[in-house]
Amino acid sequence: MRIVFIGPPGAGKGTQCKRLASHLEIPHLSTGEMLRDTPRGSELAELVSSYIDAGQLAPDELVMPIVIDRLADEDCAQGCLFDGFPRTVNQAEMLDRFLGERDDQLNLVLHLDVNVDELVGRLLKRAEVENRVDDTKETIAARLAVFREQTAPVLDYYAREGRVEKIDGMRSPDDVFSQIVQAVDARRSS
Ligand code: AMP
């Protein structure tokens, strides 16, 4: 199964994706993690951090090759879970084209829906625990704006083809996970 997971920063995407990937035994492809893993000290790493630290999206030309390279790995042959990708309609179109050329496709798009006021509080808490450079008040505001302006249209793009299942992200983590499993099981048996 190929699943895309979309939700604003702080919605609990990372946690739920890890759990779902291990439940389905498919690889978890987090573009945020892949970008953060760019070897330090290189020019590329500096370029990547300039976007991440400002809460802005890295350019599609930088993100697409990383994803496409990873998809060529054998463990991705039977499926994968995309976390934080696609984040622009252009990325979504490129992914569809790439998969389509291989007679492959996305099976499901999960939209983790959370109230924005709740998100700011959660992100500030995460900043204390994880010490992420992109969890400052200013960067959080920038990342939420990026989500609204560039990533929310991706949901409209997928919704046109009936691929989106909305998950209520305001419930407890266990509750959220059981909604996700239900949506996946329903899609698998349809
Ligand atoms: P995340 O860990 O998913 O919250 O991503 C952290 C940061 O990595 C984002 O704020 C962006 O700067 C960058 N990033 C992650 N995924 C993408 C993507 N698909 N396209 C562009 N930039 C991305």
mmCIF file of C-alpha atoms and ligand atoms in Angstrom:
data_model
loop_
_atom_site.group_PDB
_atom_site.id
_atom_site.type_symbol
_atom_site.label_atom_id
_atom_site.label_comp_id
_atom_site.label_asym_id
_atom_site.label_seq_id
_atom_site.Cartn_x
_atom_site.Cartn_y
_atom_site.Cartn_z
ATOM 1 C CA MET A 1 0.000 0.000 0.000
ATOM 2 C CA ARG A 2 1.146 3.546 -0.732
ATOM 3 C CA ILE A 3 -0.161 6.094 1.710
ATOM 4 C CA VAL A 4 0.331 9.853 1.958
ATOM 5 C CA PHE A 5 -0.042 11.456 5.363
ATOM 6 C CA ILE A 6 -0.862 15.168 5.413
ATOM 7 C CA GLY A 7 -1.265 17.375 8.437
ATOM 8 C CA PRO A 8 -0.065 20.755 9.664
ATOM 9 C CA PRO A 9 3.109 20.950 11.754
ATOM 10 C CA GLY A 10 2.448 19.747 15.283
ATOM 11 C CA ALA A 11 -0.579 17.623 14.349
ATOM 12 C CA GLY A 12 1.189 14.462 15.518
ATOM 13 C CA LYS A 13 2.099 13.282 12.031
ATOM 14 C CA GLY A 14 5.526 11.909 12.929
ATOM 15 C CA THR A 15 4.288 9.845 15.865
ATOM 16 C CA GLN A 16 1.300 8.416 14.009
ATOM 17 C CA CYS A 17 3.353 7.687 10.886
ATOM 18 C CA LYS A 18 5.950 5.712 12.836
ATOM 19 C CA ARG A 19 3.191 3.686 14.424
ATOM 20 C CA LEU A 20 1.350 3.087 11.147
ATOM 21 C CA ALA A 21 4.495 2.161 9.225
ATOM 22 C CA SER A 22 5.378 -0.426 11.830
ATOM 23 C CA HIS A 23 1.765 -1.717 11.913
ATOM 24 C CA LEU A 24 1.718 -2.142 8.120
ATOM 25 C CA GLU A 25 5.399 -3.175 7.944
ATOM 26 C CA ILE A 26 6.166 -0.643 5.229
ATOM 27 C CA PRO A 27 8.952 1.957 5.189
ATOM 28 C CA HIS A 28 8.299 5.402 6.631
ATOM 29 C CA LEU A 29 9.571 8.110 4.279
ATOM 30 C CA SER A 30 9.797 11.414 6.120
ATOM 31 C CA THR A 31 11.178 14.129 3.833
ATOM 32 C CA GLY A 32 11.800 16.329 6.894
ATOM 33 C CA GLU A 33 14.048 13.607 8.369
ATOM 34 C CA MET A 34 15.735 12.968 5.024
ATOM 35 C CA LEU A 35 16.488 16.673 4.624
ATOM 36 C CA ARG A 36 17.744 16.983 8.191
ATOM 37 C CA ASP A 37 20.028 13.968 7.508
ATOM 38 C CA THR A 38 21.881 15.781 4.698
ATOM 39 C CA PRO A 39 25.554 15.306 5.696
ATOM 40 C CA ARG A 40 26.700 18.305 7.735
ATOM 41 C CA GLY A 41 29.326 20.670 6.473
ATOM 42 C CA SER A 42 28.349 20.416 2.806
ATOM 43 C CA GLU A 43 27.049 23.340 0.752
ATOM 44 C CA LEU A 44 23.849 21.377 0.245
ATOM 45 C CA ALA A 45 23.377 20.994 3.995
ATOM 46 C CA GLU A 46 23.713 24.742 4.439
ATOM 47 C CA LEU A 47 21.170 25.373 1.726
ATOM 48 C CA VAL A 48 18.741 22.860 3.250
ATOM 49 C CA SER A 49 19.093 24.367 6.740
ATOM 50 C CA SER A 50 18.451 27.841 5.403
ATOM 51 C CA TYR A 51 14.964 26.708 4.368
ATOM 52 C CA ILE A 52 14.224 24.527 7.399
ATOM 53 C CA ASP A 53 15.412 27.146 9.892
ATOM 54 C CA ALA A 54 13.216 29.797 8.270
ATOM 55 C CA GLY A 55 10.170 27.496 8.289
ATOM 56 C CA GLN A 56 10.027 27.630 4.486
ATOM 57 C CA LEU A 57 9.752 24.710 2.089
ATOM 58 C CA ALA A 58 12.872 23.421 0.399
ATOM 59 C CA PRO A 59 12.543 23.752 -3.392
ATOM 60 C CA ASP A 60 10.869 20.902 -5.278
ATOM 61 C CA GLU A 61 14.060 20.371 -7.344
ATOM 62 C CA LEU A 62 15.865 19.552 -4.144
ATOM 63 C CA VAL A 63 13.186 17.358 -2.559
ATOM 64 C CA MET A 64 12.022 15.295 -5.562
ATOM 65 C CA PRO A 65 15.372 13.566 -6.305
ATOM 66 C CA ILE A 66 15.715 12.564 -2.641
ATOM 67 C CA VAL A 67 12.276 10.939 -2.669
ATOM 68 C CA ILE A 68 12.726 9.289 -6.058
ATOM 69 C CA ASP A 69 16.100 7.881 -5.015
ATOM 70 C CA ARG A 70 14.581 6.433 -1.867
ATOM 71 C CA LEU A 71 11.675 4.904 -3.816
ATOM 72 C CA ALA A 72 14.196 2.911 -5.870
ATOM 73 C CA ASP A 73 15.250 1.004 -2.730
ATOM 74 C CA GLU A 74 13.963 -2.528 -2.619
ATOM 75 C CA ASP A 75 12.120 -2.125 0.669
ATOM 76 C CA CYS A 76 9.823 0.432 -1.018
ATOM 77 C CA ALA A 77 8.722 -1.968 -3.779
ATOM 78 C CA GLN A 78 5.591 -3.167 -2.021
ATOM 79 C CA GLY A 79 4.547 0.123 -0.498
ATOM 80 C CA CYS A 80 5.536 3.005 1.726
ATOM 81 C CA LEU A 81 4.188 5.743 3.891
ATOM 82 C CA PHE A 82 4.958 9.321 2.815
ATOM 83 C CA ASP A 83 5.244 11.665 5.789
ATOM 84 C CA GLY A 84 5.487 15.390 5.010
ATOM 85 C CA PHE A 85 5.456 14.764 1.285
ATOM 86 C CA PRO A 86 4.000 15.970 -1.046
ATOM 87 C CA ARG A 87 3.798 19.472 0.386
ATOM 88 C CA THR A 88 2.999 21.314 -2.843
ATOM 89 C CA VAL A 89 0.596 20.551 -5.688
ATOM 90 C CA ASN A 90 3.629 20.407 -7.987
ATOM 91 C CA GLN A 91 5.186 17.668 -5.819
ATOM 92 C CA ALA A 92 1.859 15.781 -5.818
ATOM 93 C CA GLU A 93 1.638 15.946 -9.599
ATOM 94 C CA MET A 94 5.245 14.825 -9.995
ATOM 95 C CA LEU A 95 4.672 11.911 -7.620
ATOM 96 C CA ASP A 96 1.530 10.842 -9.506
ATOM 97 C CA ARG A 97 3.437 11.003 -12.787
ATOM 98 C CA PHE A 98 6.386 9.059 -11.379
ATOM 99 C CA LEU A 99 4.189 6.302 -9.928
ATOM 100 C CA GLY A 100 1.908 6.222 -12.990
ATOM 101 C CA GLU A 101 4.880 5.560 -15.284
ATOM 102 C CA ARG A 102 5.536 2.462 -13.191
ATOM 103 C CA ASP A 103 1.909 1.269 -13.147
ATOM 104 C CA ASP A 104 1.861 2.168 -9.508
ATOM 105 C CA GLN A 105 -0.342 4.563 -7.565
ATOM 106 C CA LEU A 106 -1.250 6.031 -4.203
ATOM 107 C CA ASN A 107 -3.950 4.070 -2.416
ATOM 108 C CA LEU A 108 -4.886 6.511 0.292
ATOM 109 C CA VAL A 109 -4.323 10.056 1.552
ATOM 110 C CA LEU A 110 -4.812 10.561 5.271
ATOM 111 C CA HIS A 111 -5.576 14.100 6.405
ATOM 112 C CA LEU A 112 -4.813 14.638 10.066
ATOM 113 C CA ASP A 113 -7.067 17.526 10.989
ATOM 114 C CA VAL A 114 -6.206 19.644 14.061
ATOM 115 C CA ASN A 115 -7.294 23.013 15.456
ATOM 116 C CA VAL A 116 -4.581 25.611 14.794
ATOM 117 C CA ASP A 117 -4.635 27.163 18.307
ATOM 118 C CA GLU A 118 -3.929 23.728 19.701
ATOM 119 C CA LEU A 119 -1.011 23.350 17.298
ATOM 120 C CA VAL A 120 0.897 26.415 18.467
ATOM 121 C CA GLY A 121 0.852 25.141 22.063
ATOM 122 C CA ARG A 122 1.946 21.676 21.020
ATOM 123 C CA LEU A 123 4.801 23.005 18.883
ATOM 124 C CA LEU A 124 6.115 25.265 21.617
ATOM 125 C CA LYS A 125 6.110 22.305 23.998
ATOM 126 C CA ARG A 126 7.990 20.209 21.419
ATOM 127 C CA ALA A 127 10.537 23.018 21.083
ATOM 128 C CA GLU A 128 11.399 22.574 24.770
ATOM 129 C CA VAL A 129 11.622 18.788 24.585
ATOM 130 C CA GLU A 130 13.330 18.223 21.234
ATOM 131 C CA ASN A 131 15.240 21.482 20.894
ATOM 132 C CA ARG A 132 14.385 21.775 17.186
ATOM 133 C CA VAL A 133 15.660 25.004 15.628
ATOM 134 C CA ASP A 134 12.457 25.378 13.617
ATOM 135 C CA ASP A 135 10.165 25.349 16.665
ATOM 136 C CA THR A 136 10.445 29.033 17.593
ATOM 137 C CA LYS A 137 7.347 31.255 17.709
ATOM 138 C CA GLU A 138 8.244 33.036 14.449
ATOM 139 C CA THR A 139 9.106 29.858 12.582
ATOM 140 C CA ILE A 140 5.970 28.126 13.803
ATOM 141 C CA ALA A 141 3.894 30.984 12.380
ATOM 142 C CA ALA A 142 5.788 30.721 9.083
ATOM 143 C CA ARG A 143 5.305 26.952 8.916
ATOM 144 C CA LEU A 144 1.586 27.221 9.600
ATOM 145 C CA ALA A 145 1.263 29.861 6.864
ATOM 146 C CA VAL A 146 3.196 27.620 4.460
ATOM 147 C CA PHE A 147 0.820 24.788 5.306
ATOM 148 C CA ARG A 148 -2.255 26.933 4.650
ATOM 149 C CA GLU A 149 -0.947 28.429 1.438
ATOM 150 C CA GLN A 150 1.027 25.607 -0.169
ATOM 151 C CA THR A 151 0.063 22.285 1.398
ATOM 152 C CA ALA A 152 -3.692 22.649 1.998
ATOM 153 C CA PRO A 153 -4.194 22.878 -1.805
ATOM 154 C CA VAL A 154 -2.618 19.400 -2.037
ATOM 155 C CA LEU A 155 -5.602 18.105 -0.061
ATOM 156 C CA ASP A 156 -7.962 19.698 -2.599
ATOM 157 C CA TYR A 157 -5.938 18.115 -5.396
ATOM 158 C CA TYR A 158 -6.312 14.628 -3.905
ATOM 159 C CA ALA A 159 -9.916 15.182 -2.787
ATOM 160 C CA ARG A 160 -11.000 15.645 -6.392
ATOM 161 C CA GLU A 161 -10.238 11.975 -6.945
ATOM 162 C CA GLY A 162 -11.786 10.807 -3.688
ATOM 163 C CA ARG A 163 -8.472 9.723 -2.224
ATOM 164 C CA VAL A 164 -8.657 11.634 1.078
ATOM 165 C CA GLU A 165 -9.810 10.300 4.459
ATOM 166 C CA LYS A 166 -10.079 12.906 7.211
ATOM 167 C CA ILE A 167 -8.826 11.884 10.662
ATOM 168 C CA ASP A 168 -9.796 13.843 13.771
ATOM 169 C CA GLY A 169 -6.397 14.753 15.232
ATOM 170 C CA MET A 170 -7.877 16.400 18.326
ATOM 171 C CA ARG A 171 -8.503 13.038 20.025
ATOM 172 C CA SER A 172 -6.025 11.050 22.116
ATOM 173 C CA PRO A 173 -3.061 9.509 20.251
ATOM 174 C CA ASP A 174 -4.547 5.988 20.644
ATOM 175 C CA ASP A 175 -7.904 7.170 19.351
ATOM 176 C CA VAL A 176 -6.278 8.892 16.405
ATOM 177 C CA PHE A 177 -4.379 5.722 15.603
ATOM 178 C CA SER A 178 -7.505 3.569 15.646
ATOM 179 C CA GLN A 179 -9.254 5.984 13.251
ATOM 180 C CA ILE A 180 -6.233 5.671 10.961
ATOM 181 C CA VAL A 181 -6.233 1.866 11.079
ATOM 182 C CA GLN A 182 -9.968 1.838 10.317
ATOM 183 C CA ALA A 183 -9.472 4.099 7.284
ATOM 184 C CA VAL A 184 -6.611 1.915 6.027
ATOM 185 C CA ASP A 185 -8.559 -1.328 6.527
ATOM 186 C CA ALA A 186 -11.600 0.120 4.746
ATOM 187 C CA ARG A 187 -9.445 1.108 1.764
ATOM 188 C CA ARG A 188 -7.719 -2.274 1.712
ATOM 189 C CA SER A 189 -10.980 -4.181 1.548
ATOM 190 C CA SER A 190 -12.599 -1.885 -1.056
HETATM 191 P P1 AMP B 1 8.897 18.108 8.955
HETATM 192 O O1 AMP B 1 9.899 17.304 9.715
HETATM 193 O O2 AMP B 1 8.034 17.278 8.041
HETATM 194 O O3 AMP B 1 8.107 19.034 9.829
HETATM 195 O O4 AMP B 1 9.747 19.057 7.968
HETATM 196 C C1 AMP B 1 10.678 19.999 8.463
HETATM 197 C C2 AMP B 1 11.068 20.979 7.372
HETATM 198 O O5 AMP B 1 11.689 20.264 6.280
HETATM 199 C C3 AMP B 1 9.922 21.729 6.714
HETATM 200 O O6 AMP B 1 9.527 22.870 7.455
HETATM 201 C C4 AMP B 1 10.557 22.122 5.382
HETATM 202 O O7 AMP B 1 11.474 23.175 5.531
HETATM 203 C C5 AMP B 1 11.353 20.870 5.043
HETATM 204 N N1 AMP B 1 10.531 19.889 4.271
HETATM 205 C C6 AMP B 1 10.098 18.666 4.698
HETATM 206 N N2 AMP B 1 9.402 18.041 3.732
HETATM 207 C C7 AMP B 1 9.392 18.869 2.666
HETATM 208 C C8 AMP B 1 8.818 18.802 1.362
HETATM 209 N N3 AMP B 1 8.089 17.736 0.969
HETATM 210 N N4 AMP B 1 9.009 19.850 0.529
HETATM 211 C C9 AMP B 1 9.740 20.937 0.912
HETATM 212 N N5 AMP B 1 10.296 21.070 2.112
HETATM 213 C C10 AMP B 1 10.128 20.059 3.003
#
